[in-house]
mmCIF file of C-alpha atoms in Angstrom:
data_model
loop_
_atom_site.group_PDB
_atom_site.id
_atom_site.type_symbol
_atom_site.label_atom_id
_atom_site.label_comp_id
_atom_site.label_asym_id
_atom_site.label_seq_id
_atom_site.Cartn_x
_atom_site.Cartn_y
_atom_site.Cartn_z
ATOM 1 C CA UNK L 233 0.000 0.000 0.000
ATOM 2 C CA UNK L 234 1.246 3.353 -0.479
ATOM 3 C CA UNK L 235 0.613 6.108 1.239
ATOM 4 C CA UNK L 236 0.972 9.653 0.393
ATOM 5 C CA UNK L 237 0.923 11.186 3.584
ATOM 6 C CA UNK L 238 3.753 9.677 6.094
ATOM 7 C CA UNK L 239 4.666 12.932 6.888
ATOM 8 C CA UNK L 240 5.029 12.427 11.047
ATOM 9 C CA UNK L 241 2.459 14.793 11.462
ATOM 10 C CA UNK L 242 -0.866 13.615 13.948
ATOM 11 C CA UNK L 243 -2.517 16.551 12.690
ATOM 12 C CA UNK L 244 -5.634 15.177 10.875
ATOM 13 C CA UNK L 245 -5.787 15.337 7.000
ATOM 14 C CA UNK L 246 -9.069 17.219 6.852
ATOM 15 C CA UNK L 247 -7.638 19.910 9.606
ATOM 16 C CA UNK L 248 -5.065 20.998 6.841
ATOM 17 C CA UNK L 249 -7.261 21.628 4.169
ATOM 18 C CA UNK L 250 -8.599 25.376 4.068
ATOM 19 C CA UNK L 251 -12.161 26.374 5.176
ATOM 20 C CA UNK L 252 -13.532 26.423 1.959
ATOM 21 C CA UNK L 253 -12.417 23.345 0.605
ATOM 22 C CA UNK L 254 -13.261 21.385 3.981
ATOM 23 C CA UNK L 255 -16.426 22.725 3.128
ATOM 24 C CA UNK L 256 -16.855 21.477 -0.250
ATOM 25 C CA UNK L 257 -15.488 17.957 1.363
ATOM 26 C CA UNK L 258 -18.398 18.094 3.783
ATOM 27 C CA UNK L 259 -20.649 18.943 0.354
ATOM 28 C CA UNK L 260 -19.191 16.162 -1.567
ATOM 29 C CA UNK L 261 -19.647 13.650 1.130
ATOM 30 C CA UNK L 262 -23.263 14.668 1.816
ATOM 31 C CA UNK L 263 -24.034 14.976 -1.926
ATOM 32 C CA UNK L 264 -22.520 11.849 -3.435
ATOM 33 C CA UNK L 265 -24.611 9.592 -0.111
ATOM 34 C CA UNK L 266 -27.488 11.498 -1.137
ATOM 35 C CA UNK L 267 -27.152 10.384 -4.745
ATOM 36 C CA UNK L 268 -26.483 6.767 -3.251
ATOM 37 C CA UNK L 269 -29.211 6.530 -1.227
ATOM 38 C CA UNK L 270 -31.853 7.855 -4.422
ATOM 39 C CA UNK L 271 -29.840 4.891 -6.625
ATOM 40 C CA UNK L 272 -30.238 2.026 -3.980
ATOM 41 C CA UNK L 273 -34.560 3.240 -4.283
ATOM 42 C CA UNK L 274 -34.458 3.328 -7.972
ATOM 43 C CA UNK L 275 -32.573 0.436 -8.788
ATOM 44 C CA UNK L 276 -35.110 -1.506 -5.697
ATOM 45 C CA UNK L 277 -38.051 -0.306 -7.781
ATOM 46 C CA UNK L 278 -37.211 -0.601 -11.359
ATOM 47 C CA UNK L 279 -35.885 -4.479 -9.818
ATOM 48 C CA UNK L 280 -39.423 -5.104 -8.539
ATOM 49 C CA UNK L 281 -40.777 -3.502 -12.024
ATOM 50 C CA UNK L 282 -38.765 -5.629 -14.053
ATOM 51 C CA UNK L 283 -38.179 -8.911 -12.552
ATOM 52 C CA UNK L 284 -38.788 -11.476 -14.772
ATOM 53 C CA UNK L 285 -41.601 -13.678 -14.039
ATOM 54 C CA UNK L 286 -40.986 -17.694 -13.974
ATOM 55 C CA UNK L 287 -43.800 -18.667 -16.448
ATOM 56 C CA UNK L 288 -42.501 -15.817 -18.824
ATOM 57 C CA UNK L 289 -38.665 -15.722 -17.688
ATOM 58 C CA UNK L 290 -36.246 -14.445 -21.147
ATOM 59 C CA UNK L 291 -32.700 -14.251 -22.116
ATOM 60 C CA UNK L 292 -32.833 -10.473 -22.338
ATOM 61 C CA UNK L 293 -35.537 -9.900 -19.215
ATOM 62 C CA UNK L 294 -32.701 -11.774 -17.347
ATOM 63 C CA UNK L 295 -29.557 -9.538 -18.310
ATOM 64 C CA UNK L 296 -31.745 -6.701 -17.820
ATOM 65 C CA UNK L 297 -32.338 -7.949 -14.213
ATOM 66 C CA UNK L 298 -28.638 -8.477 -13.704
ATOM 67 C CA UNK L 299 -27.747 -5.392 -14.886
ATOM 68 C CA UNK L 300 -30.008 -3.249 -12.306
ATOM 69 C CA UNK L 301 -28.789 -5.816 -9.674
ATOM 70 C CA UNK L 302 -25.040 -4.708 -10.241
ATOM 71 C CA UNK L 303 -26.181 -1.098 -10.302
ATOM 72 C CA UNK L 304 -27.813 -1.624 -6.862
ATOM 73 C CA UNK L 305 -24.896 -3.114 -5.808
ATOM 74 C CA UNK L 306 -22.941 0.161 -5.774
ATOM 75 C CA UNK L 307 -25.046 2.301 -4.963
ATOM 76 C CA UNK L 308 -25.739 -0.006 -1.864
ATOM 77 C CA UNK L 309 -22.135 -0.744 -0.932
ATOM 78 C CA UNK L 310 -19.264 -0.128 -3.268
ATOM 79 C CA UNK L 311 -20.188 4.028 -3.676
ATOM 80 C CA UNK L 312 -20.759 4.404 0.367
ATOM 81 C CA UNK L 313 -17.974 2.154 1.110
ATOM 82 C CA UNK L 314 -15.165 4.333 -0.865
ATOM 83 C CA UNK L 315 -16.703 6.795 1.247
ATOM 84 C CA UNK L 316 -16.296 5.710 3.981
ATOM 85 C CA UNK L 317 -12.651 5.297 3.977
ATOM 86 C CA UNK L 318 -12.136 8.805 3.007
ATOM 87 C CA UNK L 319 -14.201 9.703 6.013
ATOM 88 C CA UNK L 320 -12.301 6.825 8.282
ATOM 89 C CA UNK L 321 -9.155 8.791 6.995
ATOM 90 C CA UNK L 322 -10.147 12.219 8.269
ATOM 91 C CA UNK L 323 -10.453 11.080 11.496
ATOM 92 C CA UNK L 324 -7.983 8.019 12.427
ATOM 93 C CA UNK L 325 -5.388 8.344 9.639
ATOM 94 C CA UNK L 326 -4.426 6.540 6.799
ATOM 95 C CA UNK L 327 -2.934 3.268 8.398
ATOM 96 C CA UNK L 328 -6.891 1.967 9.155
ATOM 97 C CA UNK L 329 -8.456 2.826 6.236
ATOM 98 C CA UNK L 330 -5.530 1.905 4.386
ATOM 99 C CA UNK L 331 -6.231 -1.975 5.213
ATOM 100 C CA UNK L 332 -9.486 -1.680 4.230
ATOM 101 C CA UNK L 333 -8.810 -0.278 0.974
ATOM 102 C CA UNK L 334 -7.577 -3.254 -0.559
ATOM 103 C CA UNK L 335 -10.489 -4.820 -0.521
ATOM 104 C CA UNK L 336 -12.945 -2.098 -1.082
ATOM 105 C CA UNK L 337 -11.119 -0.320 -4.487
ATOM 106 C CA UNK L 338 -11.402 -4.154 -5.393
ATOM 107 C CA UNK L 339 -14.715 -4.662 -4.518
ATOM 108 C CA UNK L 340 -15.601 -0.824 -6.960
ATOM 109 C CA UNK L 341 -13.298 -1.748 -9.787
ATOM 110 C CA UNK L 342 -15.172 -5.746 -10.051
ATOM 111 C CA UNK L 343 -18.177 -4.005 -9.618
ATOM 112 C CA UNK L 344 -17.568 -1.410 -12.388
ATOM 113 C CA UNK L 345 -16.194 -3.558 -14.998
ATOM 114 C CA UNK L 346 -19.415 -6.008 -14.601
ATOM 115 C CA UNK L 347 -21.619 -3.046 -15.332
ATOM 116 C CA UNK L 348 -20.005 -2.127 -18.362
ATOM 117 C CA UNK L 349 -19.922 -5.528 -19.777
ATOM 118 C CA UNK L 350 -23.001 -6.233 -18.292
ATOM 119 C CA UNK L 351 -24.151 -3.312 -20.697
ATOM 120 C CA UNK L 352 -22.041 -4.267 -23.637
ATOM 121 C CA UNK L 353 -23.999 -8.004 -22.930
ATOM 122 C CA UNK L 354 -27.518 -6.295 -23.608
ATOM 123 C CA UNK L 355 -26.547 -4.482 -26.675
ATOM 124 C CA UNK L 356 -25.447 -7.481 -28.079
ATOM 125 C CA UNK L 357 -28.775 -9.504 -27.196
ATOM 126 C CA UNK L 358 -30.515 -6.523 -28.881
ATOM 127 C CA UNK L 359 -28.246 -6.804 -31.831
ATOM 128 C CA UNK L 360 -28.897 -9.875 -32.398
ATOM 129 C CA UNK L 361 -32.434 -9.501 -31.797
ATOM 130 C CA UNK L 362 -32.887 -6.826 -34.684
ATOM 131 C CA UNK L 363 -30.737 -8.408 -37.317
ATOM 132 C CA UNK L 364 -31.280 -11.937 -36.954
ATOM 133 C CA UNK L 365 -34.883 -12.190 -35.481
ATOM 134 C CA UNK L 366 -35.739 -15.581 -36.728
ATOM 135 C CA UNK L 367 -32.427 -17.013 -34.766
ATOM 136 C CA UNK L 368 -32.889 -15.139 -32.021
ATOM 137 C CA UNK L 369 -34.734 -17.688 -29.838
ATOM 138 C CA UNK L 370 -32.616 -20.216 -30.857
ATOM 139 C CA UNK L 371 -29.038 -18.133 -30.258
ATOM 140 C CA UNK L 372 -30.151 -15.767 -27.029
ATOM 141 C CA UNK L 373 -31.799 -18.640 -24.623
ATOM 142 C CA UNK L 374 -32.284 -18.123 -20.934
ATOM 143 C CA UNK L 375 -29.029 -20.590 -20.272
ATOM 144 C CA UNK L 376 -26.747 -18.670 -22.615
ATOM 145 C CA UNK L 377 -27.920 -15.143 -20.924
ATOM 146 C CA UNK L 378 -27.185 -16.946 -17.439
ATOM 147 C CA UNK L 379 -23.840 -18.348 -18.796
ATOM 148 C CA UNK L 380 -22.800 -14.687 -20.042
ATOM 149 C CA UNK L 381 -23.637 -13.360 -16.797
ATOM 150 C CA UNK L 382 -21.649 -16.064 -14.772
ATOM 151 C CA UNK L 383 -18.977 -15.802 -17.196
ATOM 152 C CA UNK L 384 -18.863 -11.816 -16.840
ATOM 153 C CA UNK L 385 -17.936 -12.051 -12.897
ATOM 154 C CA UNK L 386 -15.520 -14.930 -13.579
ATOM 155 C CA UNK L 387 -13.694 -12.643 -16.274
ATOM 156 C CA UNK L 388 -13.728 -9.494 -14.151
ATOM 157 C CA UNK L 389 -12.785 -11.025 -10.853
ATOM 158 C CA UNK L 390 -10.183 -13.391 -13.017
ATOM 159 C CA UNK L 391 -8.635 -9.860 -14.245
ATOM 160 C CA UNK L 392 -9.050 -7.646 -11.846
ATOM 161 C CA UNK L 393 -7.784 -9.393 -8.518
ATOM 162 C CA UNK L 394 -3.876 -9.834 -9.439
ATOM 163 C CA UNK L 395 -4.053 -5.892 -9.720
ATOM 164 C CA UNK L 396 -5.170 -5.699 -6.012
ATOM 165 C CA UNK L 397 -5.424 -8.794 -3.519
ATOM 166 C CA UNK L 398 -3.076 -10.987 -4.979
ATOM 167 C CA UNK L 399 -1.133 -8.364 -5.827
ATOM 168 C CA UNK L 400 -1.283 -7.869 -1.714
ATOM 169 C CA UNK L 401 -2.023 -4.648 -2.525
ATOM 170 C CA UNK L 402 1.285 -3.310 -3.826
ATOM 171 C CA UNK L 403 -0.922 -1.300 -6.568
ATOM 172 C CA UNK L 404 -3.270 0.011 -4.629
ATOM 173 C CA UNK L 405 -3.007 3.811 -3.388
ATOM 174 C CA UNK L 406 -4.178 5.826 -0.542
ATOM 175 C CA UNK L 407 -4.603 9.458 -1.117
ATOM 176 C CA UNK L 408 -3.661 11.672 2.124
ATOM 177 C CA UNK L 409 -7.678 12.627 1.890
ATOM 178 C CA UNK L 410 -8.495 9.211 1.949
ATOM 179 C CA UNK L 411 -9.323 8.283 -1.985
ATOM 180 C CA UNK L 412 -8.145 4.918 -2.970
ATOM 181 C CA UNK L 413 -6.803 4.614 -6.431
ATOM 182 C CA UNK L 414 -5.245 1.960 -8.176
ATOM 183 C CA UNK L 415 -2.002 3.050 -10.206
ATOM 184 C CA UNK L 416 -0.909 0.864 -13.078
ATOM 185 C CA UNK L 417 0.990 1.829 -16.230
ATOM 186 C CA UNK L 418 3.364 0.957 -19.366
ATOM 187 C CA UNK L 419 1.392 -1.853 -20.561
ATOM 188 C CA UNK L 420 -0.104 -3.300 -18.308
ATOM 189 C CA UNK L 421 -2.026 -0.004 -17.008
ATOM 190 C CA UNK L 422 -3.052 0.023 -20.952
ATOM 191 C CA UNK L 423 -4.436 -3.514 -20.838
ATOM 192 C CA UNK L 424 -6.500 -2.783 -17.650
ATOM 193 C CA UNK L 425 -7.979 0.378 -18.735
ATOM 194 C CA UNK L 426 -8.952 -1.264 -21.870
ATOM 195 C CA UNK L 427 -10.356 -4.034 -20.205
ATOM 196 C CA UNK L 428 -12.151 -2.512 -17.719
ATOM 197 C CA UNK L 429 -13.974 0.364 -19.691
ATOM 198 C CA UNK L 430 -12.727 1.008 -23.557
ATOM 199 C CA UNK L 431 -13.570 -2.214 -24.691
ATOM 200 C CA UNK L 432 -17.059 -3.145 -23.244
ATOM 201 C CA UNK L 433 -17.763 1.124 -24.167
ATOM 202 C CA UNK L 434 -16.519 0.179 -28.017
ATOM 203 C CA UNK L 435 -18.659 -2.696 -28.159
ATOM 204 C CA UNK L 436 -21.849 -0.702 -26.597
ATOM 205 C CA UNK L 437 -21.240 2.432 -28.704
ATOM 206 C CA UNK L 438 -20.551 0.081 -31.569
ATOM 207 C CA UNK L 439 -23.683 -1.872 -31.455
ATOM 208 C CA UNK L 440 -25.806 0.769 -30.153
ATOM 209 C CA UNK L 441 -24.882 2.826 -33.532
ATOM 210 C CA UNK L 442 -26.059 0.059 -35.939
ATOM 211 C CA UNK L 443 -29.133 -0.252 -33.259
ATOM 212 C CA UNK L 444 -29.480 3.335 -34.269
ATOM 213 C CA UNK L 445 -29.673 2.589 -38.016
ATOM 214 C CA UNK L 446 -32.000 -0.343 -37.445
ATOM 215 C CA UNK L 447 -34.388 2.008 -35.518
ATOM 216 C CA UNK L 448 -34.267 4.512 -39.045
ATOM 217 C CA UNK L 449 -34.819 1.909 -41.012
ATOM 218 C CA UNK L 450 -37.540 0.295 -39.555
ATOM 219 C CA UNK L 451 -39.018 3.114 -39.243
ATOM 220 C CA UNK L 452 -38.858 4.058 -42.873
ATOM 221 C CA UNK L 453 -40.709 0.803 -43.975
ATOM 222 C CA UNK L 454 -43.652 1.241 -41.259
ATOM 223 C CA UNK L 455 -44.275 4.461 -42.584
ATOM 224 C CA UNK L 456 -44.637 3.277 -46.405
ATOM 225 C CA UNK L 457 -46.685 0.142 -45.580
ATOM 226 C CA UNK L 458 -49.963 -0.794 -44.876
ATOM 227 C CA UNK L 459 -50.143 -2.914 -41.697
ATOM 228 C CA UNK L 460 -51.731 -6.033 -43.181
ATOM 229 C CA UNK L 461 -53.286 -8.587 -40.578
ATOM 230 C CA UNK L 462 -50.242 -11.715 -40.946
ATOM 231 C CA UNK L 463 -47.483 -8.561 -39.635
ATOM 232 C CA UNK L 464 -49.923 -7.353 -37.024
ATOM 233 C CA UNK L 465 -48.166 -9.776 -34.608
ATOM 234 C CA UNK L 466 -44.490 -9.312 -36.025
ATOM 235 C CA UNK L 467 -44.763 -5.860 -36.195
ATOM 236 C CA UNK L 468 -45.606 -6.049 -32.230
ATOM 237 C CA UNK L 469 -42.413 -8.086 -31.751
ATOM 238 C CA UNK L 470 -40.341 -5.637 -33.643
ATOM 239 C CA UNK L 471 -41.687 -2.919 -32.276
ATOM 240 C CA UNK L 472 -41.145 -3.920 -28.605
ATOM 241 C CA UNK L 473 -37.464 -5.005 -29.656
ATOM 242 C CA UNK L 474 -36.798 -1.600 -31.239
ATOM 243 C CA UNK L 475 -38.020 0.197 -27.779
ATOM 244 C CA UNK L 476 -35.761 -1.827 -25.694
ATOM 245 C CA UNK L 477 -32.951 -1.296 -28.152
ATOM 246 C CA UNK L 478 -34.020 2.716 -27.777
ATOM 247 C CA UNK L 479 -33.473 2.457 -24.612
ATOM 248 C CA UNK L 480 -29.819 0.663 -24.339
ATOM 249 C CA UNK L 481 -29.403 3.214 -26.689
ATOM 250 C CA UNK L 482 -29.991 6.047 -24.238
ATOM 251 C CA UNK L 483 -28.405 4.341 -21.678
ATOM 252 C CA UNK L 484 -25.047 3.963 -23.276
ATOM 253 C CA UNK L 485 -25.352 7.947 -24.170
ATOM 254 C CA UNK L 486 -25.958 8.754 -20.364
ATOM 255 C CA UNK L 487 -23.263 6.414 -19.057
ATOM 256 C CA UNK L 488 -20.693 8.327 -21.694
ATOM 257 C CA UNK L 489 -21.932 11.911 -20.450
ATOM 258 C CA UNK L 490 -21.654 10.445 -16.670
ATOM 259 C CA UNK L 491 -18.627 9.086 -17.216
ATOM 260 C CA UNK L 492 -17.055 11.773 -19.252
ATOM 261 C CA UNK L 493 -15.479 13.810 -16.857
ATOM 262 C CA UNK L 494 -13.257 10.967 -15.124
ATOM 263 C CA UNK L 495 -11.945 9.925 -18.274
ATOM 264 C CA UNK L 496 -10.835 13.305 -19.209
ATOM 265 C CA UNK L 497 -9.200 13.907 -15.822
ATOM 266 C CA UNK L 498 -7.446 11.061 -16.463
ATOM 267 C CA UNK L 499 -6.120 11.470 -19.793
ATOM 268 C CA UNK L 500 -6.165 15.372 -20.151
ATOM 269 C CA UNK L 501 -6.068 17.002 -16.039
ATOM 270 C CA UNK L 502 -4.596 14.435 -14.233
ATOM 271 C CA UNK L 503 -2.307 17.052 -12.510
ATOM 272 C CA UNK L 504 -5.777 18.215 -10.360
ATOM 273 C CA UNK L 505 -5.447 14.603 -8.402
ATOM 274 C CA UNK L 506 -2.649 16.161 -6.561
ATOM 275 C CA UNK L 507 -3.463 20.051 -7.166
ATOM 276 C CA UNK L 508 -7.183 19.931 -6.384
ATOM 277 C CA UNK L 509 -8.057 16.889 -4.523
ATOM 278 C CA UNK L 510 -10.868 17.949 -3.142
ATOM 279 C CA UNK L 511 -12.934 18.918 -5.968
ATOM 280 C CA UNK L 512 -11.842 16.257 -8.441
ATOM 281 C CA UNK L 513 -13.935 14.064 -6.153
ATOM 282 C CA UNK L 514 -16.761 15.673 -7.802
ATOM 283 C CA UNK L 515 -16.264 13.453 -10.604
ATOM 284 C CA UNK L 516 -17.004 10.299 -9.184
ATOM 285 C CA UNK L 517 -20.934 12.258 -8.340
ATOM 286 C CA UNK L 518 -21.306 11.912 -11.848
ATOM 287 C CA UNK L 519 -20.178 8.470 -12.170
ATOM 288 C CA UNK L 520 -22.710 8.036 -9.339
ATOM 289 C CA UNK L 521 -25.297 9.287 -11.186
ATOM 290 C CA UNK L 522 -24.826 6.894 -14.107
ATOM 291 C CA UNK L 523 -25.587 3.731 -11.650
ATOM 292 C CA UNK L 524 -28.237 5.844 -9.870
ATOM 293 C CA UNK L 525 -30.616 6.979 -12.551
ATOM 294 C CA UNK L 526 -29.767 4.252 -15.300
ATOM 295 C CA UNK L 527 -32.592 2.379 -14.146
ATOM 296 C CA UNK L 528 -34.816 5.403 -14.450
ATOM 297 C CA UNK L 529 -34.479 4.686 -18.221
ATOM 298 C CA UNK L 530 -35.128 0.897 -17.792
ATOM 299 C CA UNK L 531 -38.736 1.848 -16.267
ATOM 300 C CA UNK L 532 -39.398 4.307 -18.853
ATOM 301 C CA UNK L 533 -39.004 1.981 -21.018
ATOM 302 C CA UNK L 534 -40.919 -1.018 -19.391
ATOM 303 C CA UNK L 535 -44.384 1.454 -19.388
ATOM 304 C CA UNK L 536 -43.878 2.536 -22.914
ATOM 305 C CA UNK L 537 -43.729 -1.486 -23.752
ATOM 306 C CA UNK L 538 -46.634 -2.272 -21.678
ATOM 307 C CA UNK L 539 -48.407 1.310 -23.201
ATOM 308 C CA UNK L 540 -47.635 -0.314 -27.028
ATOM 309 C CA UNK L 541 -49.372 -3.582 -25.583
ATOM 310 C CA UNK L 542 -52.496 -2.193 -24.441
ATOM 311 C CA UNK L 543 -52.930 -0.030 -27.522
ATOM 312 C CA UNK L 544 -51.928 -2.940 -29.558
ATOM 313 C CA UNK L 545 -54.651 -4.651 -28.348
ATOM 314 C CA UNK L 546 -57.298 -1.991 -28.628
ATOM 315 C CA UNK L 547 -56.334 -1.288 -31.923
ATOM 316 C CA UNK L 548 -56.065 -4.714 -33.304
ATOM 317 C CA UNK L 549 -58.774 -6.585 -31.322
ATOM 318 C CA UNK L 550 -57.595 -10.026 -29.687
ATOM 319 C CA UNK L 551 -54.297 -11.562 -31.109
ATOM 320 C CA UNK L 552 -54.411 -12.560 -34.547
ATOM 321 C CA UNK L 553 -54.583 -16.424 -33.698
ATOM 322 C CA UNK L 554 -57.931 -15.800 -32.136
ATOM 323 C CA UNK L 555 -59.039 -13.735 -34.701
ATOM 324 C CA UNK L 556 -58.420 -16.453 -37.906
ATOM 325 C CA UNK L 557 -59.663 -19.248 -35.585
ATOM 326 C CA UNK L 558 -63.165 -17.070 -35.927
ATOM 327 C CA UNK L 559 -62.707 -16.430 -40.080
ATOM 328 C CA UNK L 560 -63.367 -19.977 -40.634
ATOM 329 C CA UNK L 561 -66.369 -21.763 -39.892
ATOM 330 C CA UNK L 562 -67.836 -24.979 -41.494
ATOM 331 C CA UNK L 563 -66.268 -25.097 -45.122
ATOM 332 C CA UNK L 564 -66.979 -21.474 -45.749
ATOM 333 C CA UNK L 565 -64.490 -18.841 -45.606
ATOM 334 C CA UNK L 566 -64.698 -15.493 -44.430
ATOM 335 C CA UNK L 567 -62.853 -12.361 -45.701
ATOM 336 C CA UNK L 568 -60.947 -10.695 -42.567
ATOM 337 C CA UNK L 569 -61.440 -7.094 -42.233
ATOM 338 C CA UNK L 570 -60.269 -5.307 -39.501
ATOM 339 C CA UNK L 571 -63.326 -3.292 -37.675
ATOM 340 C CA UNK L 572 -63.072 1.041 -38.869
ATOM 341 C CA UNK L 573 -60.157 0.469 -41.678
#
């Protein structure tokens, strides 16, 4: 572990700091539970919205479940956690929290990198779902979303802990105002930072851009067709495919605007670690917000299915396999038209 402030002094870290920046401290720390404490009630909710239910249970309902689980999951004790340290710092030094940051910046960076593939997972279901619908059911079953969640914590924890635990912690930091950090470069600080965020974010931003030309597309054709009664189901598949794939679509915008600012302290201001440590904290409020109010998307997007259902059905009558069961009766046949078109 290293530690940044051995200077002999008992003088408590926070006790240095001006006025005005212990105030901001006391602002970020109030702030960033505050936006903790709204995520852990969202992601409850939108958990209880979305769970799937066993007679109905999908591939994609599943990974959607996951992924609101491992957003709950730091917002309920990864976020407070690193906060806690920083506060254990102010007050006993850097020697206790310093033990207990081994196992908490490992506890954040698993936890991160399973969101972000977690993400890149979904936008692959929904790619798949768009451009090959008739092997979707076949490819994207409820065991091969449970195997790519399994396998997502096995590869994270697999890559992640020889850069902390087993690494008995030689690469983990401790700020003198109590933020862990984990410093890796050359190389190997490459292959983690690609691992952990630019590759899962290429394959999201990827897929959600040729999600984004699907959505044009379809749209396109619905507009120059006329909805005959063998698409009325299909088009209700697609459509409710295309929402979804809206909304990972949305959610991979707000995770780049929340994560934004970290990712150009680190390439472009890292100097303000050491210069401004106070109010570089700042920027991991917005990375709280991202795991906070993702799942405010996810419900949106669960009423506007169930909206599309209900109007589906008052617009079209009963599903189509009711309806043709009615057109023929006896040996006669009976021309389908739809009531008012």
């Amino acid at each position: 572990m290293n530690y940044s402030n051995k200077n002999g002094s008992s003088e408590s870290p926070i006790t240095i700091l001006p006025l005005t920046k212990q105030r901001e401290l006391t602002a970020w720390i109030a702030t960033t539970l505050a936006v903790s404490v709204i995520g852990i009630l969202n992601n409850i909710f939108v958990l209880r919205v979305t769970w799937p239910v066993t007679q109905r249970i999908s591939g994609v309902s599943l990974l959607i479940s996951h992924f609101v689980v491992v957003n709950l999951l730091i917002c309920l004790v990864s976020l407070p956690a690193s906060i806690f340290v920083i506060i254990l710092t102010q007050h006993y030094g850097s020697l206790i929290a310093g033990r207990s940051c081994y196992y908490i910046q490992t506890l954040w960076i698993v936890n991160v990198s399973v969101v972000n593939w977690s993400d890149a997972g979904l936008v692959g279901n929904r790619f798949v779902a768009l451009y090959f619908p008739h092997s979707y059911k076949l490819w994207m079953t409820t065991r091969v979303s449970a195997a790519i969640i399994v396998g997502s914590w096995i590869l994270c924890i697999g890559v992640m802990l020889p850069f902390t635990l087993a690494s008995v912690g030689q690469r983990v930091a401790l700020s003198a105002l109590g933020q862990c950090s984990l410093v890796v470069t050359g190389r190997l600080g490459s292959f983690f930072n690609s691992f952990m965020a630019f590759v899962p974010y290429a394959v999201s931003g990827t897929g959600s851009l040729f999600i984004l030309r699907k959505c044009f597309g379809f749209s396109k054709l619905r507009s120059g067709r006329v909805r005959h009664e063998a698409r009325v189901q299909a088009d209700a598949t697609a459509n409710r495919r295309l929402i979804t794939a809206r909304m990972l679509l949305f959610t991979f915008l707000w995770c780049g605007v929340c994560m934004l600012p970290t990712y150009l302290t680190i390439v472009v201001f890292p100097w303000l670690y050491v210069s401004n440590s106070v109010s570089i904290l700042w920027t991991k409020t917005a990375m709280a917000c991202q795991y906070a109010f993702t799942p405010c998307i996810l419900l949106l997007t669960n009423r506007i299915i169930e909206n599309e259902r209900e109007s589906s059905l008052l617009e079209d009558g009963p599903p189509l396999s009711r309806q043709l069961l009615t057109l023929h009766q006896g040996d006669r046949r009976v021309q389908f038209r739809p009531h008012g078109r």
